[in-house]
Amino acid sequence: MQTQEELAQKLEQELQQFTGTEKYYKHLLGFHFTDGVKFLADEAQAYWVIDAIGSYQRKLQNHDFQLWLLVVGNHHEFIKPKPGKDAVLTCWEDTPNVGVKPLVRQDIVFTDFPLKTIKLYLENKILLLPSEH
C-alpha cells in the first residue's frame, strides 16, 4: 500500500502528462472538465473539489476566467486554512497576491487529498489543469 507521500509524488508526475484534452466531461452544474481534471478526481478521490467549484459558478458567472487553489495544511506562503481546518479552497481573478481578497474562500474541515496544493483554471466554463491551458 502506498503512503500519502508516495501517492502525491506519483500523482504529480502523472498530472504532467496532460497537455491538452481529448474529451470534455459535463458536470451537472453546467460546466465541463478535461481529461486531466477527471484523472485528478479519479486518482485522488476528489470529485468533491469539482463539485465545490461548481457550487460557486452561479455566484461567479460574470468571471470568464477563474484560478482555483486548493491548499492542504500550511504549505502556501499566505493562503492557509483557518485553525482547526485541514485545507482551504480559494478562487482568484488572477494570480493570488498578499493583501488581495479572493473571490471565494471555503475552509475544508477534513480532507485526505494527497497533494499539498493544486491549481485549476476555469475558463469559459471549462475546468482544466494549468498544463492543459
XYZ file of C-alpha atoms in Angstrom:
133
model
C 0.000 0.000 0.000
C 1.304 3.448 -0.927
C 1.938 6.117 1.653
C 0.278 9.507 1.209
C 3.637 10.973 0.173
C 4.245 8.254 -2.436
C 0.752 8.755 -3.824
C 1.350 12.520 -4.031
C 4.667 12.079 -5.896
C 3.146 9.610 -8.343
C 0.103 11.825 -8.917
C 2.228 14.937 -9.543
C 4.294 13.033 -12.125
C 1.219 11.619 -13.853
C -0.528 15.004 -14.000
C 2.410 16.381 -16.013
C 1.398 14.200 -18.979
C -1.788 16.229 -19.543
C -1.052 18.957 -22.081
C -4.401 19.056 -23.811
C -7.601 17.081 -23.695
C -9.260 14.574 -25.968
C -12.614 14.612 -24.227
C -14.696 17.034 -22.180
C -16.856 15.750 -19.336
C -20.073 17.582 -18.494
C -20.776 18.415 -14.862
C -24.365 18.548 -13.654
C -23.898 22.218 -12.736
C -23.412 23.219 -16.376
C -19.672 23.403 -16.954
C -17.224 20.896 -18.459
C -13.910 19.465 -17.271
C -10.957 17.935 -19.068
C -9.206 14.564 -19.104
C -6.611 15.885 -16.653
C -9.188 17.079 -14.139
C -11.060 13.775 -14.430
C -7.805 11.887 -13.859
C -7.075 14.016 -10.774
C -10.574 13.418 -9.400
C -10.355 9.666 -10.060
C -6.863 9.151 -8.650
C -7.231 11.437 -5.619
C -10.884 10.527 -4.998
C -11.558 14.240 -5.264
C -14.760 14.733 -7.202
C -15.726 16.846 -4.199
C -13.273 19.516 -5.429
C -15.059 19.693 -8.794
C -18.415 19.828 -7.003
C -17.213 22.596 -4.674
C -16.003 24.674 -7.629
C -19.286 24.025 -9.403
C -21.287 25.176 -6.403
C -19.882 28.713 -6.817
C -20.486 29.102 -10.545
C -23.778 30.935 -10.193
C -22.064 33.499 -7.938
C -19.092 33.748 -10.330
C -20.999 33.656 -13.627
C -19.576 37.033 -14.711
C -15.988 35.797 -14.315
C -14.916 34.072 -17.546
C -11.539 33.189 -16.001
C -11.128 31.761 -12.513
C -7.971 30.492 -10.851
C -8.772 27.940 -8.152
C -6.273 26.877 -5.495
C -6.713 24.059 -3.010
C -4.122 24.313 -0.240
C -3.818 21.455 2.256
C -2.159 22.377 5.546
C 0.210 25.313 5.844
C 2.113 24.719 2.611
C 1.475 28.072 0.950
C 3.177 31.373 1.613
C -0.001 33.227 2.589
C -3.037 31.078 1.757
C -3.642 28.972 4.842
C -6.687 27.216 6.282
C -8.227 28.573 9.459
C -7.153 26.900 12.724
C -8.773 23.501 13.138
C -9.317 23.084 9.385
C -7.331 20.780 7.079
C -7.460 22.797 3.864
C -8.762 25.866 2.083
C -10.197 26.246 -1.415
C -9.908 29.722 -2.921
C -10.844 31.333 -6.220
C -8.975 34.286 -7.712
C -9.449 36.552 -10.706
C -5.708 36.409 -11.331
C -2.511 35.300 -9.603
C -3.003 35.392 -5.817
C -1.212 38.247 -4.073
C -0.809 39.214 -0.435
C -3.447 41.771 0.509
C -5.814 40.823 -2.325
C -9.006 39.126 -1.219
C -10.060 36.021 -3.164
C -13.425 35.895 -4.911
C -14.236 32.764 -2.889
C -12.762 31.189 0.215
C -14.004 27.889 1.619
C -12.256 26.259 4.554
C -12.342 22.458 4.491
C -12.759 20.704 7.851
C -11.160 17.404 6.793
C -9.509 16.064 3.666
C -7.155 13.268 2.722
C -6.346 14.974 -0.587
C -2.799 13.751 -1.344
C -1.245 16.927 -2.803
C -0.174 19.932 -0.740
C -1.613 22.267 -3.366
C -3.409 22.023 -6.672
C -4.169 24.814 -9.103
C -7.057 24.609 -11.555
C -8.384 27.077 -14.098
C -11.998 27.520 -15.022
C -12.102 29.362 -18.312
C -15.191 29.824 -20.473
C -16.997 27.143 -18.443
C -14.204 24.549 -18.803
C -12.277 23.349 -15.735
C -8.709 22.361 -16.615
C -5.207 21.815 -15.289
C -2.724 24.646 -15.957
C -0.748 22.267 -18.211
C -3.870 21.819 -20.365
C -4.247 25.572 -20.925
